[in-house]
mmCIF file of C-alpha atoms and ligand atoms in Angstrom:
data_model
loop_
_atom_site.group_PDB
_atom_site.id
_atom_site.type_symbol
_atom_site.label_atom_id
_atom_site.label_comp_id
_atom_site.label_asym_id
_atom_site.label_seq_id
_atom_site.Cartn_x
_atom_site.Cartn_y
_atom_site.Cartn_z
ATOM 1 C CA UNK N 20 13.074 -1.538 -19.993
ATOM 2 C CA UNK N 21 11.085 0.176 -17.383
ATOM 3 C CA UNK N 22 12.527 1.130 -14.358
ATOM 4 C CA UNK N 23 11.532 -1.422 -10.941
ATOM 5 C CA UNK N 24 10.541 0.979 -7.643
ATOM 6 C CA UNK N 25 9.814 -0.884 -4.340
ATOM 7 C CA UNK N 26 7.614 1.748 -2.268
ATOM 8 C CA UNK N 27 6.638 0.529 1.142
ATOM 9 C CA UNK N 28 3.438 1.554 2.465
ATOM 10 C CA UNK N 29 1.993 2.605 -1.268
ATOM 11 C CA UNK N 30 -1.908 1.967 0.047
ATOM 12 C CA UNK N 31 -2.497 5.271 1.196
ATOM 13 C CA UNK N 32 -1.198 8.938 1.440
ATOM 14 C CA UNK N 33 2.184 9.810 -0.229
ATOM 15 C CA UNK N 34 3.329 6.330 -1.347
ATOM 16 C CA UNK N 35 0.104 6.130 -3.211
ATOM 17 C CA UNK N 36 0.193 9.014 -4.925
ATOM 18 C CA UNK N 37 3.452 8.372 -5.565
ATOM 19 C CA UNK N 38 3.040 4.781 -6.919
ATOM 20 C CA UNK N 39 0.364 6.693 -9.397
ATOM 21 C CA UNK N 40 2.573 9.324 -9.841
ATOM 22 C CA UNK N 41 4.987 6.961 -11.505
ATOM 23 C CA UNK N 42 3.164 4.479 -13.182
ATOM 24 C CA UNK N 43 1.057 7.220 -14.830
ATOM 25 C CA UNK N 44 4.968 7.878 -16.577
ATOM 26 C CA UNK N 45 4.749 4.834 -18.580
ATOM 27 C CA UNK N 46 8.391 4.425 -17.458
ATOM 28 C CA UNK N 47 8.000 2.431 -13.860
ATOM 29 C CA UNK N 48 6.541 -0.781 -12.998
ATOM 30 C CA UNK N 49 5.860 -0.276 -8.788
ATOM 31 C CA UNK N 50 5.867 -2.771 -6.303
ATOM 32 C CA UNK N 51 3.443 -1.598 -3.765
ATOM 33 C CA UNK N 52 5.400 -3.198 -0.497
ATOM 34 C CA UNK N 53 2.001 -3.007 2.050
ATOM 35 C CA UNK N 54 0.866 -4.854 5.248
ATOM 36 C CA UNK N 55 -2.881 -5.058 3.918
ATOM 37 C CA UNK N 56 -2.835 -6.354 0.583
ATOM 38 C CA UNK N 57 -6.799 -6.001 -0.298
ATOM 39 C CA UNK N 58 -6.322 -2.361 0.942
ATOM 40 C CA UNK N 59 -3.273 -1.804 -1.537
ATOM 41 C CA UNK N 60 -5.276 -3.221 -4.570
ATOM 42 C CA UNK N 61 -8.217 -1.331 -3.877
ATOM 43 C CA UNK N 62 -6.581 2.081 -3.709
ATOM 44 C CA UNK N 63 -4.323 1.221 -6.848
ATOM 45 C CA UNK N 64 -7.796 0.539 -8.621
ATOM 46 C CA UNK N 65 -9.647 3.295 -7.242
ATOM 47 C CA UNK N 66 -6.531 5.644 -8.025
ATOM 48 C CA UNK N 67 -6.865 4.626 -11.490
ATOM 49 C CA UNK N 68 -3.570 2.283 -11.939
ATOM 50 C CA UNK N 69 -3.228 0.538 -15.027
ATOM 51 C CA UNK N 70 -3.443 -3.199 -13.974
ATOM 52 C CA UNK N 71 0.339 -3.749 -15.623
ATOM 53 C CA UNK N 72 1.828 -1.045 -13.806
ATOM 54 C CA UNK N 73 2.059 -2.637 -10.415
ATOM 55 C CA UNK N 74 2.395 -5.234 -8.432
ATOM 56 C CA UNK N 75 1.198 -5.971 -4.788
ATOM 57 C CA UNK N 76 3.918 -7.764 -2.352
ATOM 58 C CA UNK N 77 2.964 -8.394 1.619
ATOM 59 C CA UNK N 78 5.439 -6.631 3.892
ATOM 60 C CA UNK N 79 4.746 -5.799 7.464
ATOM 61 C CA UNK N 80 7.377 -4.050 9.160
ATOM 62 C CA UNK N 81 6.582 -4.682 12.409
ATOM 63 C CA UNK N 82 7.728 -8.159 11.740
ATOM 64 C CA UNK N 83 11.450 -8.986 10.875
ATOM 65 C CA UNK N 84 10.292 -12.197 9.900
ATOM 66 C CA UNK N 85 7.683 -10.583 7.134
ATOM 67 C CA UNK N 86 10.643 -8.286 5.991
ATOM 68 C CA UNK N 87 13.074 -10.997 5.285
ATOM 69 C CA UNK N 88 9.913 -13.329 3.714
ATOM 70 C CA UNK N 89 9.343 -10.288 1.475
ATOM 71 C CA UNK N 90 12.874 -10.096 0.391
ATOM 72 C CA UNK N 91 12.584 -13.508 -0.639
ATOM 73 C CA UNK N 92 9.275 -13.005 -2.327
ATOM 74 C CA UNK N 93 10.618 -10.710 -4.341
ATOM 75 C CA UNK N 94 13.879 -12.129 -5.645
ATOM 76 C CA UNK N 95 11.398 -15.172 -6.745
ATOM 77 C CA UNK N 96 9.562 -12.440 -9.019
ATOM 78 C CA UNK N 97 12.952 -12.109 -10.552
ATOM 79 C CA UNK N 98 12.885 -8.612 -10.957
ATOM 80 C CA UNK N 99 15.529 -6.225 -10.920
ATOM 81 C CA UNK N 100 15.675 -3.623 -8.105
ATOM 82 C CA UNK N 101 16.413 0.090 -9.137
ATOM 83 C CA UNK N 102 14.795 2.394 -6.851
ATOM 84 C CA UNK N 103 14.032 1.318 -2.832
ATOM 85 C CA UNK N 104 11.566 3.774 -1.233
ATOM 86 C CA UNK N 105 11.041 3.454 2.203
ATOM 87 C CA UNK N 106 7.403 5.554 2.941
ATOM 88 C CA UNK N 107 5.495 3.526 5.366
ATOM 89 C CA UNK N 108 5.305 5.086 8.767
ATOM 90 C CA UNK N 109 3.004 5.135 11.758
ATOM 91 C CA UNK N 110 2.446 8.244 14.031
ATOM 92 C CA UNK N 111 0.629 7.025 17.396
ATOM 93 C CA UNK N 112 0.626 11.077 19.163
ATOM 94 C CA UNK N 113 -2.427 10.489 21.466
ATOM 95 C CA UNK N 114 -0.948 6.974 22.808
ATOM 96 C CA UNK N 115 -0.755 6.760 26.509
ATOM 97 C CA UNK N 116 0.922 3.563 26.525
ATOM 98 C CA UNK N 117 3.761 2.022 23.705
ATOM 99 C CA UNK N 118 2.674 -0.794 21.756
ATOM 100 C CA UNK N 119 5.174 -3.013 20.283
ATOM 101 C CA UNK N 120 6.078 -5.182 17.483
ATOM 102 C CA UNK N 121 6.488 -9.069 16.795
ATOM 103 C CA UNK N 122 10.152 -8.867 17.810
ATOM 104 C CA UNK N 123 9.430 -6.630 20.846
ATOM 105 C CA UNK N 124 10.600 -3.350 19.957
ATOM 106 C CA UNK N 125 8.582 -0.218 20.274
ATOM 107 C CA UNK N 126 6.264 0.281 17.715
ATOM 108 C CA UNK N 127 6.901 3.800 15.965
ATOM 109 C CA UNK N 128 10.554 2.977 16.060
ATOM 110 C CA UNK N 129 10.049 -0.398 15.394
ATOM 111 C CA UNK N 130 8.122 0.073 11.827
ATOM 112 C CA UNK N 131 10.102 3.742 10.385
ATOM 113 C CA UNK N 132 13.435 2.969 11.312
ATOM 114 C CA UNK N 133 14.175 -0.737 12.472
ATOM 115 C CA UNK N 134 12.059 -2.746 9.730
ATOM 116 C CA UNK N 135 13.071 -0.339 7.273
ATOM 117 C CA UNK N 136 16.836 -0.658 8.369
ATOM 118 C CA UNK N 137 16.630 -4.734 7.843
ATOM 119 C CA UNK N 138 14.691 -3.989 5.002
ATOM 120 C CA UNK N 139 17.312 -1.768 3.494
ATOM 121 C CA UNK N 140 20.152 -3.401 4.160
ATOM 122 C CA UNK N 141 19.276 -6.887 2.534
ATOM 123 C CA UNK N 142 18.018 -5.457 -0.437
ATOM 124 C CA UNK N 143 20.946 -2.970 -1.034
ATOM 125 C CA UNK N 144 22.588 -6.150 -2.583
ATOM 126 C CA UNK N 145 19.654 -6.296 -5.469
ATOM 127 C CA UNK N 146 20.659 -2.151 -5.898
ATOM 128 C CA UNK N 147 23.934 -3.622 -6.803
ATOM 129 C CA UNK N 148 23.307 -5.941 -9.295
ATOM 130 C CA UNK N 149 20.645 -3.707 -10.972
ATOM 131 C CA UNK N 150 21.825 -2.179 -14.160
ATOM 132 C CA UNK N 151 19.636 0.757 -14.174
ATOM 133 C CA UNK N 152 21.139 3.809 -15.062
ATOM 134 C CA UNK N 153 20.679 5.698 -12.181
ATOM 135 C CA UNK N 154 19.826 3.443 -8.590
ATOM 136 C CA UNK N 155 18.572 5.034 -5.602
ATOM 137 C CA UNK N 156 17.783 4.221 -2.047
ATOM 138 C CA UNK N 157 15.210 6.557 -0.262
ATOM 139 C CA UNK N 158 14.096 7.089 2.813
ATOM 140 C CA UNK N 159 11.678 9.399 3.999
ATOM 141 C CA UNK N 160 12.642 12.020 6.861
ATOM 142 C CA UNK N 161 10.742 14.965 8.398
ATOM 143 C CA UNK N 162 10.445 18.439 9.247
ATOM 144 C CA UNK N 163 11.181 17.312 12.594
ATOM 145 C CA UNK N 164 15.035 17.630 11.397
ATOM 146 C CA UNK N 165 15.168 21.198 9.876
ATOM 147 C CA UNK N 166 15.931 23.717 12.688
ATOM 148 C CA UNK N 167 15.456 26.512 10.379
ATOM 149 C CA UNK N 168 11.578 25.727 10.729
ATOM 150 C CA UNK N 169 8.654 26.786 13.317
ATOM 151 C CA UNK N 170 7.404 23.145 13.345
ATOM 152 C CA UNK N 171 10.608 22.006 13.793
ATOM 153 C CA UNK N 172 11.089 23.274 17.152
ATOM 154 C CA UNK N 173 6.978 22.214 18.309
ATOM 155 C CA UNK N 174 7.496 20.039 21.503
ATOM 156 C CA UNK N 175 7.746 17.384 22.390
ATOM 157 C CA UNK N 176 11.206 17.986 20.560
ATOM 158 C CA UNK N 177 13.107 14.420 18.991
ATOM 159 C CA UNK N 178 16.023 13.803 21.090
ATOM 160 C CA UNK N 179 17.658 10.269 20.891
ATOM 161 C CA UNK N 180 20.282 11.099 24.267
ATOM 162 C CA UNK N 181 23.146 8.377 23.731
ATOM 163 C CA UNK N 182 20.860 5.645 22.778
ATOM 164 C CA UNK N 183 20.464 3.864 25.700
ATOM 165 C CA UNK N 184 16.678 2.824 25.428
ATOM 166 C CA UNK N 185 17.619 1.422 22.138
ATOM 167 C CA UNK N 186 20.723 -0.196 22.903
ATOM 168 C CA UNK N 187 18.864 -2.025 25.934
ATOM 169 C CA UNK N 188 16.358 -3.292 23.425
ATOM 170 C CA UNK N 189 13.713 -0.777 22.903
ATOM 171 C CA UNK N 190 11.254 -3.087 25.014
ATOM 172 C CA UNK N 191 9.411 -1.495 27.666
ATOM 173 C CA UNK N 192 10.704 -3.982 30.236
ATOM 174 C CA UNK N 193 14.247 -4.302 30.948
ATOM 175 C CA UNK N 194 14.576 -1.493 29.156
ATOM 176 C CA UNK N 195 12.996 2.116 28.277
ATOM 177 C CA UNK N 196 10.409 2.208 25.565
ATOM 178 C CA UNK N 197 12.008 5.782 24.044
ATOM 179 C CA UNK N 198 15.111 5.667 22.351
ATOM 180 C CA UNK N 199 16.836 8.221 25.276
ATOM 181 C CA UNK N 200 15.755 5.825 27.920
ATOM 182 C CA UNK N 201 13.054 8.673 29.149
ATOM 183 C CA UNK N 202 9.389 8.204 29.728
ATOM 184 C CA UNK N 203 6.859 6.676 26.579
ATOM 185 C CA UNK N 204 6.126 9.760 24.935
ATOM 186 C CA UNK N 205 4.016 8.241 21.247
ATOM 187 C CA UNK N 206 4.593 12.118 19.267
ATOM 188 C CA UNK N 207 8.678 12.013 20.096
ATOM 189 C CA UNK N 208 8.954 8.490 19.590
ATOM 190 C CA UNK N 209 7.608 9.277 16.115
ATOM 191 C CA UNK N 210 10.401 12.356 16.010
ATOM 192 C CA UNK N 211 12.708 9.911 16.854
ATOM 193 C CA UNK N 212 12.123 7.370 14.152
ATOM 194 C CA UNK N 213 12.473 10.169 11.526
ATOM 195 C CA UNK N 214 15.725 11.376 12.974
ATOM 196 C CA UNK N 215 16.694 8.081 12.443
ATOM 197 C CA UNK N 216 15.429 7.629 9.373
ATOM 198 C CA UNK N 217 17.974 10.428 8.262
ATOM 199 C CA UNK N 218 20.769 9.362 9.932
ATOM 200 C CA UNK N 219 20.623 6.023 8.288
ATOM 201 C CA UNK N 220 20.318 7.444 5.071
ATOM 202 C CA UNK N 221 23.462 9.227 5.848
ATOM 203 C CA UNK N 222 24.916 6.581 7.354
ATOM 204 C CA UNK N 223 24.419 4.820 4.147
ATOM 205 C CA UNK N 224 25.855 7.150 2.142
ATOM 206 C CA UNK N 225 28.939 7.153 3.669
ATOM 207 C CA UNK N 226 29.233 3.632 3.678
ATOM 208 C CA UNK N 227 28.530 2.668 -0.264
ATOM 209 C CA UNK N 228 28.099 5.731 -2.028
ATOM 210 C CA UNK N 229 31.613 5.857 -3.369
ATOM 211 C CA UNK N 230 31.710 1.859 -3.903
ATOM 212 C CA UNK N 231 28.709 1.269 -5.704
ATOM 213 C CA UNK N 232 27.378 4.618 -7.111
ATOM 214 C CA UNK N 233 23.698 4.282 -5.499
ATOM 215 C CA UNK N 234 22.207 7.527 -4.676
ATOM 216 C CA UNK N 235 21.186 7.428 -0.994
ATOM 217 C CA UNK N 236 18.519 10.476 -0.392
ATOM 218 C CA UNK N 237 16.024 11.895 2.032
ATOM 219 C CA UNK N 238 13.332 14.363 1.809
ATOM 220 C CA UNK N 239 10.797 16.481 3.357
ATOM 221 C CA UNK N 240 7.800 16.348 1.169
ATOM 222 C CA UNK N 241 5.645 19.107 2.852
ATOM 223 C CA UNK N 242 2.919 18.936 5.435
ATOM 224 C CA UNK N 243 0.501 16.409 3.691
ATOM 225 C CA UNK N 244 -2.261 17.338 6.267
ATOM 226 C CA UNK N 245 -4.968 15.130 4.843
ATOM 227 C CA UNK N 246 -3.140 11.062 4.914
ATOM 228 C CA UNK N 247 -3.849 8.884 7.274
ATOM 229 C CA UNK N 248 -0.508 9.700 9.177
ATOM 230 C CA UNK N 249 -2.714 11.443 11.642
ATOM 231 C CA UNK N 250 -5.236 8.733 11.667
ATOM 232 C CA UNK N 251 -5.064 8.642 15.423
ATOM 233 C CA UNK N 252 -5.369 11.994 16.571
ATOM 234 C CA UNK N 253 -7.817 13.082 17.806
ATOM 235 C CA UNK N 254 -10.938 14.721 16.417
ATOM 236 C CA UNK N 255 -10.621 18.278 16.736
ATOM 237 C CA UNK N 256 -6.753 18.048 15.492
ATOM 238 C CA UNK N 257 -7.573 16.747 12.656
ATOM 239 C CA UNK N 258 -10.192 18.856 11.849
ATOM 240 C CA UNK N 259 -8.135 22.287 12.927
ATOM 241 C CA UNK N 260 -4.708 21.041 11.166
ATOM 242 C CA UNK N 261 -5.217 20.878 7.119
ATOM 243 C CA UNK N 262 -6.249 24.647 7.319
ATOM 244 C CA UNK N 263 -3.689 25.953 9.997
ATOM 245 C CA UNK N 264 -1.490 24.175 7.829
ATOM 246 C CA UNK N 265 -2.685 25.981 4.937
ATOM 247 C CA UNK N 266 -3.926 29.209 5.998
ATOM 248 C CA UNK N 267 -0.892 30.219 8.661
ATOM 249 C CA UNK N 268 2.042 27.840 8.035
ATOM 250 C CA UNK N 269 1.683 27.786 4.465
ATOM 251 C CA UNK N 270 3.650 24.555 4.517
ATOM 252 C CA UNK N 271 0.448 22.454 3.156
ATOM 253 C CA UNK N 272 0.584 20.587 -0.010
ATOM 254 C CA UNK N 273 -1.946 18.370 -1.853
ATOM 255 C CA UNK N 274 -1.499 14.280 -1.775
ATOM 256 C CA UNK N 275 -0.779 14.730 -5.568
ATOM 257 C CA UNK N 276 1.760 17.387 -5.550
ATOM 258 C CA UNK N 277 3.666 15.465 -2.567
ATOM 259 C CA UNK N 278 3.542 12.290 -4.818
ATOM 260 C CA UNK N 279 5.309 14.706 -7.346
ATOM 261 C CA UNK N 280 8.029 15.249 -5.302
ATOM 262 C CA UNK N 281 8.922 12.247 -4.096
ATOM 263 C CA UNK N 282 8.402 10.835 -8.083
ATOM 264 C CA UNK N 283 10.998 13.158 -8.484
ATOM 265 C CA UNK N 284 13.206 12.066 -6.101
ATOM 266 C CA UNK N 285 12.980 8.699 -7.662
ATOM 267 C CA UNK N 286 13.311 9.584 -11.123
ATOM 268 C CA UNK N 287 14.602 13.146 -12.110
ATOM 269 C CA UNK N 288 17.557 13.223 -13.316
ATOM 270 C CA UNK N 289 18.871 16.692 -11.640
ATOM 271 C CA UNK N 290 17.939 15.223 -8.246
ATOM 272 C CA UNK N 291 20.742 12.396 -8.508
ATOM 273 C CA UNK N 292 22.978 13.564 -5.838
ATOM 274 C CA UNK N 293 23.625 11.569 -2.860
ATOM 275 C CA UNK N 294 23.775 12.231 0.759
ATOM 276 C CA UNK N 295 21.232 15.007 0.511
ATOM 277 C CA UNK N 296 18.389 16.077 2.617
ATOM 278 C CA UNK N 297 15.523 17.154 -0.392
ATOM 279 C CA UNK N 298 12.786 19.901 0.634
ATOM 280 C CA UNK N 299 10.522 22.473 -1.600
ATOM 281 C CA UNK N 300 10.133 26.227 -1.520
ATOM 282 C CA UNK N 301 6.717 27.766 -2.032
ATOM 283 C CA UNK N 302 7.080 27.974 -5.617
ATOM 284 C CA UNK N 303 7.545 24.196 -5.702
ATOM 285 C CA UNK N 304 11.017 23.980 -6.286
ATOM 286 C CA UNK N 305 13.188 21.642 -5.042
ATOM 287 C CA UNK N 306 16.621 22.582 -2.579
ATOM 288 C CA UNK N 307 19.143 20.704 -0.527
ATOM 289 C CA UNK N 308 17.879 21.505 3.186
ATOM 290 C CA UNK N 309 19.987 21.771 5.885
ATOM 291 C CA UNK N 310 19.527 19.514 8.825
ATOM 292 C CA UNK N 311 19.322 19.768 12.160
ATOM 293 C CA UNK N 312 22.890 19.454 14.702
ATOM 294 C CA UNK N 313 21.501 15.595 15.541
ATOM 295 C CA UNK N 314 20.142 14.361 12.410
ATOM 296 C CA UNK N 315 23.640 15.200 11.226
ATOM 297 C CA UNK N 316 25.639 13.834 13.986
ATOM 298 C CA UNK N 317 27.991 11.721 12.204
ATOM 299 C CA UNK N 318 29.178 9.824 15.523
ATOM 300 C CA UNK N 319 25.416 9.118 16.384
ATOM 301 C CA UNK N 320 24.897 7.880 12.849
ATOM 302 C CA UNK N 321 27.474 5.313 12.996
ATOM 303 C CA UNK N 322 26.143 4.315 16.944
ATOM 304 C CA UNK N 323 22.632 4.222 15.403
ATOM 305 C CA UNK N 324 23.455 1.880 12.360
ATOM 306 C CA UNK N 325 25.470 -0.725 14.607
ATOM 307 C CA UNK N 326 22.922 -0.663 17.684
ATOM 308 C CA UNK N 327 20.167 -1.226 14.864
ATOM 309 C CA UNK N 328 22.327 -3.899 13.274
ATOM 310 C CA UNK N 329 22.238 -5.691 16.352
ATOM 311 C CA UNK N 330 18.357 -5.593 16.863
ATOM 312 C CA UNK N 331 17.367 -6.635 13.991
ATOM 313 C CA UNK N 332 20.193 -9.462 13.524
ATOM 314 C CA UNK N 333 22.407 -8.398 11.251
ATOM 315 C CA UNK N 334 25.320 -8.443 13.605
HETATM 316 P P1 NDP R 8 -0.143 7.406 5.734
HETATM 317 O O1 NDP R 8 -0.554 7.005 7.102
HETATM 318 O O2 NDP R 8 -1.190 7.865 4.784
HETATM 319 O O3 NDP R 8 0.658 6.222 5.046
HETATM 320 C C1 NDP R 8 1.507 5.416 5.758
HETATM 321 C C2 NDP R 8 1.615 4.066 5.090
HETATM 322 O O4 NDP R 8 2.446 3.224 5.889
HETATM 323 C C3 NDP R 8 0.275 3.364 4.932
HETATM 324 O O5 NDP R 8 0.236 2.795 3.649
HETATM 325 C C4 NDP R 8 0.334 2.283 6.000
HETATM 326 O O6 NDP R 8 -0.365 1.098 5.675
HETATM 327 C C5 NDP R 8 1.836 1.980 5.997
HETATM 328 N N1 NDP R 8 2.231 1.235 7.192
HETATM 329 C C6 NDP R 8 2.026 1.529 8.497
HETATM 330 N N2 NDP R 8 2.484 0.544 9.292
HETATM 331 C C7 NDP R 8 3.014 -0.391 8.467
HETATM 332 C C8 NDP R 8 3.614 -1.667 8.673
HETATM 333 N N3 NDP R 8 3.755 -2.177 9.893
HETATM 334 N N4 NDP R 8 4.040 -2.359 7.589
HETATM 335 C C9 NDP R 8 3.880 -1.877 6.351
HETATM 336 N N5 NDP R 8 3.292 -0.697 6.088
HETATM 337 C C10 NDP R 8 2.856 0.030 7.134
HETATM 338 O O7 NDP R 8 0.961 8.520 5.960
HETATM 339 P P2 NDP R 8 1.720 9.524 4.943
HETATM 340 O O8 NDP R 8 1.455 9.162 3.550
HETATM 341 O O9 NDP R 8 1.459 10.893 5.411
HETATM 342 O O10 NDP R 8 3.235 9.214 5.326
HETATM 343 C C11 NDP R 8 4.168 8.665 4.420
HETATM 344 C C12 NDP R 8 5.565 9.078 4.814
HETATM 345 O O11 NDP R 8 5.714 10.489 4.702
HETATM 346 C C13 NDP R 8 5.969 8.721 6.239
HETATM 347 O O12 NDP R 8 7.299 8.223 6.230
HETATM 348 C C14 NDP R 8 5.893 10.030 6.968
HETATM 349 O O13 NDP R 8 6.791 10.071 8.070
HETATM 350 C C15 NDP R 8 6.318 10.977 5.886
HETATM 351 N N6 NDP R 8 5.910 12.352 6.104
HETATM 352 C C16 NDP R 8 4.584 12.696 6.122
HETATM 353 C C17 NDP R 8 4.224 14.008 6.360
HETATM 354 C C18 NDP R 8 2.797 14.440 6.380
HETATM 355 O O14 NDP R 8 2.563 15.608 6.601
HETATM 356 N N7 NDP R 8 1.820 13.555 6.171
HETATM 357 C C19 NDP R 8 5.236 15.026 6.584
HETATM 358 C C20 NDP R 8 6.595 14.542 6.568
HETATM 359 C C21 NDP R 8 6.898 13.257 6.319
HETATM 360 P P3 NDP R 8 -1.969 0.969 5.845
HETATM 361 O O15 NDP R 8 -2.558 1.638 4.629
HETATM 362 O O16 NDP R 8 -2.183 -0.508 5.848
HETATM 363 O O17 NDP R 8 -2.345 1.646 7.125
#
């Protein structure tokens, strides 16, 4: 049978090329997991997507509620689960103010890390049960973890302190906005999210790796300087940043070859391992990256996951 892949935020940038990636294979059926589900169908038509080759599900994460209603949504389809990709991501670096989501938590943080976290968690059981050779659960990270990188080290650096903006709910009132409990800063909060988007996945590794075999991965998939991720900055950014990107940092790579690499993560058999951090070399080939001191903090990891379990009422 074809394999199943869940890819959140498949309407634009890397999860779409991705999605195509894959279903051009023959060997996946997608379910594009997106918050605007006229937007998904159009760019799965206009990227030329075989109408059997995906399916669109409704999931906004900045509602828990939407995340646990797509869970259900898809059990109905009675499909089995073998790959979880979780893509979507917003990036709000000119915001002045934080926004926030339908359970009050600050937005950036609230959509990478704690709607992905829910959304993670409940459908880790459907990894389980799938019977697909090789089942894997990945979540994208960033540069903003490798310390062996220029961009790595661009302020505002990611910092999440000891978590107390978090722990105090993440809500701009009683509590910080930011993660560290400092001041709303909408290019760090981003940082954050990824940070903790690869401590979870680590966090998940050591947790059921051993028990149920699942490959739990990460990746940096390049700077994709042309997605929507930097829908919001403004003009002369995004008009400067593709070619500094490919011109001085040489770390710029095409929509389609990103959506390569992350197809590979799903699929390629020689990038099975678990617990790793995936990046490219100029030549295109993939390595285990290192990560940075805090994205590999494996007390903060296991603060992180239970803090978040709380939020999003697991605990
Ligand atoms: P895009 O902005 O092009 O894509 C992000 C996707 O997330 C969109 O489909 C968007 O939906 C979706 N999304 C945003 N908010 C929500 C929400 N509340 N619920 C559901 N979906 C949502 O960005 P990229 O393709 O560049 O980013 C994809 C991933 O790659 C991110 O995790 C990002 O951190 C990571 N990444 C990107 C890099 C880059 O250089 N671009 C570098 C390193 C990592 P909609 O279409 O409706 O807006």
């Amino acid at each position: 049978r074809k394999g199943v892949v869940v890819i959140t935020g498949a309407s634009s940038g890397l999860g779409l090329a991705t999605a195509k990636a894959l279903a051009e294979t023959g060997k996946w059926h997608v379910i594009m997991a997106c918050r605007d589900f006229l937007k998904a169908e159009k760019a799965a038509q206009s990227a030329g997507m075989a109408k059997e080759s995906y399916t669109v599900m409704h999931l906004d994460l900045a509602s828990l509620d939407s995340v646990r209603q797509f869970v259900h949504n898809f059990r109905q389809s009675e499909r089995p689960l073998d790959v979880l990709v979780c893509n979507a991501a917003i990036y709000r670096p000119t915001a002045r103010t934080p926004t926030y989501t339908a359970n009050g938590y600050e937005m950036s943080v609230g959509v990478n890390h704690l709607g992905h976290f829910l959304l993670a968690n409940l459908l880790l059981e459907d990894l389980k049960k799938s019977d697909y050779p090789s089942r894997r659960l990945i979540i994208l990270g960033s540069i903003t973890g490798n310390t062996n990188t220029l961009a790595g080290n661009v302020p505002p650096k990611a910092g999440l302190g000891d978590l107390r903006g978090l722990a105090g709910g993440l809500n701009g009132r009683n509590s910080s906005a930011m993660i560290d409990g400092g001041d709303f800063d909408g290019a760090k909060a981003y940082k954050d999210s990824k940070i903790c988007n690869m401590l979870t996945m680590q966090e998940f590794h050591r947790r059921f790796h051993e028990e149920t075999g699942i490959t739990f991965a990460s990746l940096y998939p390049g700077c994709i300087a042309t997605t929507g991720l930097f829908r919001e900055h403004i003009p002369l950014f995004r008009l400067l940043f593709p070619p500094f990107q490919r011109f001085i940092t040489k770390g710029f790579v095409s929509e389609e070859e990103s959506g390569r690499r992350l197809a590979q993560v799903v699929s390629d058999p020689s990038l099975a391992k678990s617990g790793v951090y995936w990046s490219w070399n100029k030549d295109s080939a993939s390595f285990e990256n290192q990560l940075s001191q805090e994205a590999s903090d494996t007390a903060k990891a296991r603060k992180l996951w239970e803090v978040s379990e709380k939020l999003v009422g697991l605990a």
